[in-house]
Short mmCIF file of C-alpha atoms in Angstrom, two decimals:
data_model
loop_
_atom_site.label_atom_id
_atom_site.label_comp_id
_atom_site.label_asym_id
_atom_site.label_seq_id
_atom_site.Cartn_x
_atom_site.Cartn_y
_atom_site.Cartn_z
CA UNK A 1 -17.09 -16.76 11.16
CA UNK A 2 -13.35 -15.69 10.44
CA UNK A 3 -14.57 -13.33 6.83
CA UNK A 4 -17.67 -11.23 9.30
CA UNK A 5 -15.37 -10.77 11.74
CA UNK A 6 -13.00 -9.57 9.64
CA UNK A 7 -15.10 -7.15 7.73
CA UNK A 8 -16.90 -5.84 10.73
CA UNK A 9 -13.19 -4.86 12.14
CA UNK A 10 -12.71 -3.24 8.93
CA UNK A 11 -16.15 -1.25 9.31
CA UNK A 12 -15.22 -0.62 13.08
CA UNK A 13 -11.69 1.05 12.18
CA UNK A 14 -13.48 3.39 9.39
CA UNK A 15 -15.49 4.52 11.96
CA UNK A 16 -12.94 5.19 14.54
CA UNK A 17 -13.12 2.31 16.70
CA UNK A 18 -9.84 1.47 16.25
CA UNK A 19 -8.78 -0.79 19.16
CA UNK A 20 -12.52 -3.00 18.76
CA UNK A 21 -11.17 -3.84 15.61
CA UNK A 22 -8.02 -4.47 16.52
CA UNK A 23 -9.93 -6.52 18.79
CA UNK A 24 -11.93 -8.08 16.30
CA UNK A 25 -9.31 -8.62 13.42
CA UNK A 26 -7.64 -10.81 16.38
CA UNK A 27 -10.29 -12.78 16.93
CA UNK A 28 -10.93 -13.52 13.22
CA UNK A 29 -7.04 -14.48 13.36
CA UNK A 30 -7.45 -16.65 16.06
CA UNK A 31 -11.03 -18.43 14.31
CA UNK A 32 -8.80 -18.73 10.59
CA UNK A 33 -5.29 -18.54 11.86
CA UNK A 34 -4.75 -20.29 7.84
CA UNK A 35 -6.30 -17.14 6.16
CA UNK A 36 -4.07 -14.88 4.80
CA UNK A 37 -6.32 -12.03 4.39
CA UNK A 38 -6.85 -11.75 8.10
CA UNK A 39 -2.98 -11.85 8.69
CA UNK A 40 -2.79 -9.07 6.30
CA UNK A 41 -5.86 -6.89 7.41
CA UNK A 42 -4.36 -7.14 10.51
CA UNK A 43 -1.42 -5.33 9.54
CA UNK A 44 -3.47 -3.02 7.21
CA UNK A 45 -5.20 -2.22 10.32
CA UNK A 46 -2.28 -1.05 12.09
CA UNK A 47 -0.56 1.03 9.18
CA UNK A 48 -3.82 3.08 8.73
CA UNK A 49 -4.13 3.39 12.27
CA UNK A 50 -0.74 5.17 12.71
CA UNK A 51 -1.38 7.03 9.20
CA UNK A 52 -4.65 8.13 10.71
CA UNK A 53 -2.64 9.51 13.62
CA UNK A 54 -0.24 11.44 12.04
CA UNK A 55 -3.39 12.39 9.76
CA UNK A 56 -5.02 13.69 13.24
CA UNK A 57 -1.81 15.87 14.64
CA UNK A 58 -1.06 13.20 17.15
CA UNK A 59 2.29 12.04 17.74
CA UNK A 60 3.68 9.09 16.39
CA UNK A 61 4.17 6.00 17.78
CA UNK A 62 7.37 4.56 17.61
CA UNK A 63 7.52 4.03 13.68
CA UNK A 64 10.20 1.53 13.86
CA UNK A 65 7.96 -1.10 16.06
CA UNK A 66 4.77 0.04 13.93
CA UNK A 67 6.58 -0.65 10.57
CA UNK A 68 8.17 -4.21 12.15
CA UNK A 69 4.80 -5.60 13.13
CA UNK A 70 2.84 -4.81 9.99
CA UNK A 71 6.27 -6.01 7.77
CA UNK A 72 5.57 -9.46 10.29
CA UNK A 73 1.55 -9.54 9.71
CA UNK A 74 2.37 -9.33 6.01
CA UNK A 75 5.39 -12.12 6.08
CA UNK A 76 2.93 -14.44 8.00
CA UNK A 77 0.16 -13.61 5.43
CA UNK A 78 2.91 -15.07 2.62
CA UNK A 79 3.98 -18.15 4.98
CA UNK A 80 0.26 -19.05 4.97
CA UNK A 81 0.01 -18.23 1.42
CA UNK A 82 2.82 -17.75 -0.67
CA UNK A 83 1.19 -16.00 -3.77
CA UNK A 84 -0.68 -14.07 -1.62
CA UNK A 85 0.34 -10.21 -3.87
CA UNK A 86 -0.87 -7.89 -2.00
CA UNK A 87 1.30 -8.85 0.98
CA UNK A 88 4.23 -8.55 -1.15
CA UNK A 89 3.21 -4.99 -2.32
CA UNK A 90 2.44 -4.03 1.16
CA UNK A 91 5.87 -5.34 2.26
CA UNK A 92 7.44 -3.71 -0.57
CA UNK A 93 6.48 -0.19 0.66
CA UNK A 94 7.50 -1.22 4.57
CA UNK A 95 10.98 -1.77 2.97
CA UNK A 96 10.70 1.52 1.15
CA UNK A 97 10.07 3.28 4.46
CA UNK A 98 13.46 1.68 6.42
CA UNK A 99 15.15 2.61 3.43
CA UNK A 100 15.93 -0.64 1.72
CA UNK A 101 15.11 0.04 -1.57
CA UNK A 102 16.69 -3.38 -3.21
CA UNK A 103 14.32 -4.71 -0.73
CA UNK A 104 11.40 -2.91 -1.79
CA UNK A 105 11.76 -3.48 -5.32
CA UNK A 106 12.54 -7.30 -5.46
CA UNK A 107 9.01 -7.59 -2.87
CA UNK A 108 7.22 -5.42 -5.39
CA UNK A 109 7.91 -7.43 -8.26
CA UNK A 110 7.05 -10.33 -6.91
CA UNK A 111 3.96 -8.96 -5.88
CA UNK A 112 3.78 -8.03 -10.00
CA UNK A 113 4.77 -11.49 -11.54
CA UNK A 114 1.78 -12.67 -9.41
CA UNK A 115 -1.04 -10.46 -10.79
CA UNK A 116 0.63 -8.32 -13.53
CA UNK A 117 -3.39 -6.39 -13.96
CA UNK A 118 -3.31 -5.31 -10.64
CA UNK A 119 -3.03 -1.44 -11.16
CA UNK A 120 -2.02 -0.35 -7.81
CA UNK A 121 0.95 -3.06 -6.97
CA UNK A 122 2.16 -2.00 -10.64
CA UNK A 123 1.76 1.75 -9.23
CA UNK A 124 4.02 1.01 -6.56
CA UNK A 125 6.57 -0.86 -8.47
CA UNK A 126 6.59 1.90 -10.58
CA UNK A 127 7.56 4.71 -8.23
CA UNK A 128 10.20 2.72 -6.40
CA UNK A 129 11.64 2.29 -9.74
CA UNK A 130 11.70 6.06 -10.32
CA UNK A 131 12.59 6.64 -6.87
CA UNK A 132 15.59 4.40 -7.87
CA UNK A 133 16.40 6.51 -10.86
CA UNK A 134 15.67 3.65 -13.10
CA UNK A 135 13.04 5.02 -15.40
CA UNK A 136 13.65 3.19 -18.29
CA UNK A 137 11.81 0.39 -15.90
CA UNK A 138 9.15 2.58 -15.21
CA UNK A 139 8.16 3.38 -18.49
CA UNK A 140 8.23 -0.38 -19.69
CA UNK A 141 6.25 -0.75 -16.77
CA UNK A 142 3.62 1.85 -17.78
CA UNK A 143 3.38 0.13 -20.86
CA UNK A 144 1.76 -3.08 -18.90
CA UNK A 145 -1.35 -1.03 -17.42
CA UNK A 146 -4.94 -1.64 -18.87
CA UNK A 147 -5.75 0.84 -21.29
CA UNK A 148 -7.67 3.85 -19.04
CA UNK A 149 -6.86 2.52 -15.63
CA UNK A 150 -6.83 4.94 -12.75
CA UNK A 151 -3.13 4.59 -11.74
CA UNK A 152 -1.71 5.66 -15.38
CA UNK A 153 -2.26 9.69 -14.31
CA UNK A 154 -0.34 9.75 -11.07
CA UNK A 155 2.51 7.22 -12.27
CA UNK A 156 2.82 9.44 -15.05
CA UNK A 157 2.77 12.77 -13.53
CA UNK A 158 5.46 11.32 -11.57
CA UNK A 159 7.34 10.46 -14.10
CA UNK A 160 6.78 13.60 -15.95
CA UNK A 161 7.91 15.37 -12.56
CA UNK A 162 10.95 13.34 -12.46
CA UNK A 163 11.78 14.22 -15.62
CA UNK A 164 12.08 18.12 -15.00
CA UNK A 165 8.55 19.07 -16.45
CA UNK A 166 6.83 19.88 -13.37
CA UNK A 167 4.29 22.02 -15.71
CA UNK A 168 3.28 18.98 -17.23
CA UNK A 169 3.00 16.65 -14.03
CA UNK A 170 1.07 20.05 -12.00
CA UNK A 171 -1.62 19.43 -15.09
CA UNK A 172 -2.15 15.72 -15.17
CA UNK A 173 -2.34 15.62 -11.44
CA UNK A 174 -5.22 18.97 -11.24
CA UNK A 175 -6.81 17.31 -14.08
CA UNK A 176 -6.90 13.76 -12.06
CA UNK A 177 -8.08 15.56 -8.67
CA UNK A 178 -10.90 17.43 -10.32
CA UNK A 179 -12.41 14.06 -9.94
CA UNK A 180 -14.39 13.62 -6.38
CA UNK A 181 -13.97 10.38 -6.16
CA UNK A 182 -9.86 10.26 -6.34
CA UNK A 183 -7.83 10.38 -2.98
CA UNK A 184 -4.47 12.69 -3.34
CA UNK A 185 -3.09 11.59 -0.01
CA UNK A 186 -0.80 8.63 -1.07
CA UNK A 187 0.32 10.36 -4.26
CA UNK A 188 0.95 13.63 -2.43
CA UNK A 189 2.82 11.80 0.25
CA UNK A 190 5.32 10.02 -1.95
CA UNK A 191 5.94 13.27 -4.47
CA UNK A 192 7.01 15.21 -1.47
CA UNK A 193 10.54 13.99 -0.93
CA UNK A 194 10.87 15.27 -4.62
CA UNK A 195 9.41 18.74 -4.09
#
């Protein structure tokens, strides 16, 4: 059963057992080889588990391959199902990381067009756009979020930051992680190229 084995490789990597679910996600690939998810997952799979390296004071493997076989997980994902978004926001920030932001940004709003609600693809399109300089695009793409969704604090402290007013992006980010259940990492991680 392609979706259990899938999941249950998910559970197994948040609990450490990273190559069992390696093991597992390739197994539910082999079961639904026409599923996108479990294309994708499996490339999910590997960019956490070289995050969670680097995360853990290990060294690296070679980023390069590690980048290369997620970007090809992804790309099979989209030849399985072509309006499959998340692929195309994953792929997006794969591009982002070689530095091919023209790339990035055209994979990113693709991944938009298909589900403009999605809050974190839009998240994503926004900072390549401000990583771009472009922030005229940003903005018009703040405008698009669902009133009170999550990703509106961090794309705008970002902005703000951009911008030169550091004071104000410092107190809509402490405001945002004051809240338990929000994660800093992937926010921290892309503001620090600007710091």
């Amino acid at each position: 059963y392609g979706p259990g084995l899938r999941d249950y490789a998910n559970y197994l990597v948040d609990h450490g057992r990273y190559d069992d679910g390696l093991e597992l996600i390739d197994r539910a690939r082999l079961v639904e080889p026409l599923s996108a998810e479990n294309h994708y997952r499996k490339g999910e799979i590997l960019r956490r588990g070289e995050e969670r390296r680097l995360a853990d004071g290990e060294k690296p493997s070679p980023v390069a391959k590690r980048l290369a076989d997620s970007a090809a997980l992804y790309l099979q994902a989209l030849s399985v199902q072509p309006e499959f978004y998340p692929a195309y926001t994953r792929l997006a920030q794969m591009r982002w990381f070689q530095g091919r932001l023209a790339e990035a940004i055209k994979y990113a709003e693709q991944s938009v067009a298909i589900e403009p609600a999605v809050g974190w693809t839009r998240q994503r399109l926004i900072w390549l756009y401000v990583d771009l300089g472009d922030v005229a695009a940003a903005r018009d793409l703040m405008r698009g979020y669902v009133q009170g969704a999550p990703e509106i604090a961090p794309s705008e402290a970002l902005l703000c930051f951009r911008a030169g007013n550091s004071d104000r992006a410092a107190a809509i980010l402490t405001h945002l992680f004051s809240n338990p259940n929000v994660e800093p990492a992937g926010f921290a991680t892309y503001i620090a190229p600007y710091a």
